[in-house]
Amino acid sequence: MAPSFAPSFSTPKLIHEYEVFVSFRGADNRTGFTSHLFAALDRKTIHAFKDDINLPGGEKIGPELLRAIETSRIAVVVFSKKYATSDWCLDELVKIMECKRVFNQRVFPIFYNVSQPEVLEQKGNFAELPNGPEDKRNSWRAALTEAANLAGLHFVTK
């Protein structure tokens, strides 16, 4: 589903349904770092898309996630140890980087217990991507590189 545009005399303006979309690997940090991030956003009354709340029951997950990304003002990508093992996360990242180019969406990477060079150079946990067609794997690699080249935050826990 394409995002909706409000009428304007100059350039079309994207109507944002969400202030923030957070892309993260749930198995890595849903109940830890990411839950604290969502709580902080809530305290500041920043409307963020939450898959466990905003995905309607009985709907296909993929199209709803893509629509949520398209209609978010900002995307936060939480790179964690197993982020690149999820084709869902990588597909979200490709869409996020597309929205950055097309809609000028702001993208903020967070490197959570991984280093920026590890993601940028696709080493360590980012060396092996899920199986898939080569063109899809290439788009995942390009999105990882593009996102890791952005200034981001680094968090290391013990």
mmCIF file of C-alpha atoms in Angstrom:
data_model
loop_
_atom_site.group_PDB
_atom_site.id
_atom_site.type_symbol
_atom_site.label_atom_id
_atom_site.label_comp_id
_atom_site.label_asym_id
_atom_site.label_seq_id
_atom_site.Cartn_x
_atom_site.Cartn_y
_atom_site.Cartn_z
ATOM 1 C CA MET A 1 0.000 0.000 0.000
ATOM 2 C CA ALA A 2 1.466 3.364 -0.973
ATOM 3 C CA PRO A 3 1.658 6.114 1.630
ATOM 4 C CA SER A 4 -0.948 8.854 1.382
ATOM 5 C CA PHE A 5 -0.052 12.407 0.515
ATOM 6 C CA ALA A 6 -1.714 15.621 1.636
ATOM 7 C CA PRO A 7 -2.482 18.170 -1.083
ATOM 8 C CA SER A 8 0.106 20.920 -1.371
ATOM 9 C CA PHE A 9 0.996 23.691 -3.787
ATOM 10 C CA SER A 10 4.684 22.779 -3.767
ATOM 11 C CA THR A 11 5.842 19.220 -3.190
ATOM 12 C CA PRO A 12 3.589 16.476 -1.829
ATOM 13 C CA LYS A 13 3.877 16.010 1.927
ATOM 14 C CA LEU A 14 3.877 12.559 3.415
ATOM 15 C CA ILE A 15 1.326 12.027 6.181
ATOM 16 C CA HIS A 16 3.051 10.247 9.053
ATOM 17 C CA GLU A 17 1.028 7.748 11.024
ATOM 18 C CA TYR A 18 3.937 7.071 13.397
ATOM 19 C CA GLU A 19 6.777 9.224 14.645
ATOM 20 C CA VAL A 20 9.117 6.237 15.002
ATOM 21 C CA PHE A 21 9.473 2.747 13.582
ATOM 22 C CA VAL A 22 11.953 0.539 15.443
ATOM 23 C CA SER A 23 13.530 -2.352 13.555
ATOM 24 C CA PHE A 24 14.982 -4.928 15.955
ATOM 25 C CA ARG A 25 15.539 -8.648 16.417
ATOM 26 C CA GLY A 26 12.971 -9.607 19.030
ATOM 27 C CA ALA A 27 14.856 -12.709 20.135
ATOM 28 C CA ASP A 28 17.869 -10.523 21.005
ATOM 29 C CA ASN A 29 16.330 -7.680 22.929
ATOM 30 C CA ARG A 30 12.518 -7.390 22.924
ATOM 31 C CA THR A 31 12.333 -7.668 26.718
ATOM 32 C CA GLY A 32 15.560 -5.769 27.374
ATOM 33 C CA PHE A 33 16.956 -2.793 25.505
ATOM 34 C CA THR A 34 14.073 -2.379 23.059
ATOM 35 C CA SER A 35 11.415 -2.475 25.782
ATOM 36 C CA HIS A 36 13.310 0.328 27.563
ATOM 37 C CA LEU A 37 13.522 2.285 24.304
ATOM 38 C CA PHE A 38 9.748 1.969 23.759
ATOM 39 C CA ALA A 39 9.099 2.970 27.385
ATOM 40 C CA ALA A 40 11.266 6.080 26.941
ATOM 41 C CA LEU A 41 9.420 6.985 23.733
ATOM 42 C CA ASP A 42 6.091 6.514 25.543
ATOM 43 C CA ARG A 43 7.208 8.770 28.414
ATOM 44 C CA LYS A 44 7.999 11.493 25.878
ATOM 45 C CA THR A 45 4.607 10.853 24.171
ATOM 46 C CA ILE A 46 6.346 9.881 20.937
ATOM 47 C CA HIS A 47 4.018 7.657 18.898
ATOM 48 C CA ALA A 48 6.019 4.576 17.896
ATOM 49 C CA PHE A 49 4.902 1.539 15.925
ATOM 50 C CA LYS A 50 4.934 -1.581 18.116
ATOM 51 C CA ASP A 51 4.465 -4.850 16.292
ATOM 52 C CA ASP A 52 2.931 -6.595 19.311
ATOM 53 C CA ILE A 53 0.323 -3.808 19.637
ATOM 54 C CA ASN A 54 -0.151 -2.192 16.218
ATOM 55 C CA LEU A 55 -0.328 -5.272 13.997
ATOM 56 C CA PRO A 56 -3.994 -6.135 13.530
ATOM 57 C CA GLY A 57 -4.911 -9.734 14.269
ATOM 58 C CA GLY A 58 -5.613 -11.898 11.257
ATOM 59 C CA GLU A 59 -3.729 -9.608 8.856
ATOM 60 C CA LYS A 60 -0.620 -10.477 6.878
ATOM 61 C CA ILE A 61 2.410 -9.242 8.776
ATOM 62 C CA GLY A 62 4.627 -8.240 5.832
ATOM 63 C CA PRO A 63 2.420 -5.603 4.181
ATOM 64 C CA GLU A 64 1.491 -4.043 7.532
ATOM 65 C CA LEU A 65 5.142 -3.744 8.568
ATOM 66 C CA LEU A 66 6.084 -2.180 5.234
ATOM 67 C CA ARG A 67 3.209 0.309 5.534
ATOM 68 C CA ALA A 68 4.288 1.176 9.083
ATOM 69 C CA ILE A 69 7.821 1.855 7.853
ATOM 70 C CA GLU A 70 6.544 4.032 4.986
ATOM 71 C CA THR A 71 4.333 6.081 7.293
ATOM 72 C CA SER A 72 6.938 6.699 10.003
ATOM 73 C CA ARG A 73 8.853 9.954 10.255
ATOM 74 C CA ILE A 74 11.944 8.291 11.778
ATOM 75 C CA ALA A 75 13.340 4.760 11.658
ATOM 76 C CA VAL A 76 15.562 3.437 14.434
ATOM 77 C CA VAL A 77 17.521 0.315 13.541
ATOM 78 C CA VAL A 78 18.782 -1.660 16.544
ATOM 79 C CA PHE A 79 21.646 -3.756 15.223
ATOM 80 C CA SER A 80 22.201 -6.638 17.631
ATOM 81 C CA LYS A 81 24.157 -9.892 17.464
ATOM 82 C CA LYS A 82 21.462 -11.833 15.602
ATOM 83 C CA TYR A 83 19.843 -8.993 13.638
ATOM 84 C CA ALA A 84 21.272 -10.229 10.327
ATOM 85 C CA THR A 85 20.028 -13.793 10.902
ATOM 86 C CA SER A 86 16.453 -12.621 10.351
ATOM 87 C CA ASP A 87 15.205 -12.167 6.815
ATOM 88 C CA TRP A 88 12.312 -10.126 8.321
ATOM 89 C CA CYS A 89 14.775 -7.670 9.887
ATOM 90 C CA LEU A 90 16.812 -7.461 6.699
ATOM 91 C CA ASP A 91 13.699 -6.892 4.580
ATOM 92 C CA GLU A 92 12.662 -4.116 6.994
ATOM 93 C CA LEU A 93 16.125 -2.584 6.658
ATOM 94 C CA VAL A 94 15.930 -2.598 2.851
ATOM 95 C CA LYS A 95 12.549 -0.835 3.061
ATOM 96 C CA ILE A 96 13.863 1.657 5.623
ATOM 97 C CA MET A 97 16.809 2.604 3.432
ATOM 98 C CA GLU A 98 14.452 2.932 0.441
ATOM 99 C CA CYS A 99 12.241 5.301 2.471
ATOM 100 C CA LYS A 100 15.324 7.286 3.441
ATOM 101 C CA ARG A 101 16.095 7.828 -0.244
ATOM 102 C CA VAL A 102 12.517 8.335 -1.494
ATOM 103 C CA PHE A 103 10.820 10.146 1.412
ATOM 104 C CA ASN A 104 13.905 11.571 3.156
ATOM 105 C CA GLN A 105 13.026 9.508 6.228
ATOM 106 C CA ARG A 106 15.488 9.988 9.106
ATOM 107 C CA VAL A 107 17.353 6.804 10.028
ATOM 108 C CA PHE A 108 19.233 6.326 13.289
ATOM 109 C CA PRO A 109 21.263 3.149 13.778
ATOM 110 C CA ILE A 110 21.939 1.820 17.248
ATOM 111 C CA PHE A 111 24.768 -0.675 17.571
ATOM 112 C CA TYR A 112 23.734 -2.827 20.524
ATOM 113 C CA ASN A 113 26.542 -5.160 21.613
ATOM 114 C CA VAL A 114 27.965 -5.084 18.073
ATOM 115 C CA SER A 115 30.447 -2.669 16.560
ATOM 116 C CA GLN A 116 29.754 -0.358 13.664
ATOM 117 C CA PRO A 117 32.654 -1.865 11.636
ATOM 118 C CA GLU A 118 31.219 -5.356 12.227
ATOM 119 C CA VAL A 119 27.985 -4.272 10.498
ATOM 120 C CA LEU A 120 29.652 -2.051 7.906
ATOM 121 C CA GLU A 121 32.161 -4.697 6.810
ATOM 122 C CA GLN A 122 29.701 -7.547 7.472
ATOM 123 C CA LYS A 123 32.035 -9.483 9.712
ATOM 124 C CA GLY A 124 31.359 -11.705 12.699
ATOM 125 C CA ASN A 125 27.636 -12.202 13.187
ATOM 126 C CA PHE A 126 26.940 -10.126 10.063
ATOM 127 C CA ALA A 127 29.039 -12.311 7.741
ATOM 128 C CA GLU A 128 26.392 -14.965 7.172
ATOM 129 C CA LEU A 129 23.017 -13.859 5.862
ATOM 130 C CA PRO A 130 19.908 -16.052 5.579
ATOM 131 C CA ASN A 131 19.526 -18.096 2.421
ATOM 132 C CA GLY A 132 17.725 -16.454 -0.436
ATOM 133 C CA PRO A 133 18.081 -15.421 -4.044
ATOM 134 C CA GLU A 134 21.382 -13.669 -4.766
ATOM 135 C CA ASP A 135 19.686 -10.392 -5.748
ATOM 136 C CA LYS A 136 17.867 -10.321 -2.396
ATOM 137 C CA ARG A 137 21.069 -11.109 -0.497
ATOM 138 C CA ASN A 138 22.817 -8.318 -2.419
ATOM 139 C CA SER A 139 20.067 -5.845 -1.448
ATOM 140 C CA TRP A 140 20.454 -6.925 2.209
ATOM 141 C CA ARG A 141 24.232 -6.381 2.011
ATOM 142 C CA ALA A 142 23.788 -2.959 0.404
ATOM 143 C CA ALA A 143 21.235 -1.901 3.049
ATOM 144 C CA LEU A 144 23.531 -3.059 5.876
ATOM 145 C CA THR A 145 26.414 -1.063 4.418
ATOM 146 C CA GLU A 146 24.294 2.032 3.808
ATOM 147 C CA ALA A 147 22.792 1.989 7.314
ATOM 148 C CA ALA A 148 26.111 1.284 9.042
ATOM 149 C CA ASN A 149 27.634 4.295 7.270
ATOM 150 C CA LEU A 150 25.204 6.575 9.147
ATOM 151 C CA ALA A 151 26.196 8.170 12.427
ATOM 152 C CA GLY A 152 24.703 6.113 15.219
ATOM 153 C CA LEU A 153 24.737 5.284 18.896
ATOM 154 C CA HIS A 154 26.775 2.496 20.465
ATOM 155 C CA PHE A 155 25.630 0.503 23.500
ATOM 156 C CA VAL A 156 27.610 -2.277 25.122
ATOM 157 C CA THR A 157 26.250 -4.263 28.055
ATOM 158 C CA LYS A 158 28.159 -6.585 30.276
#
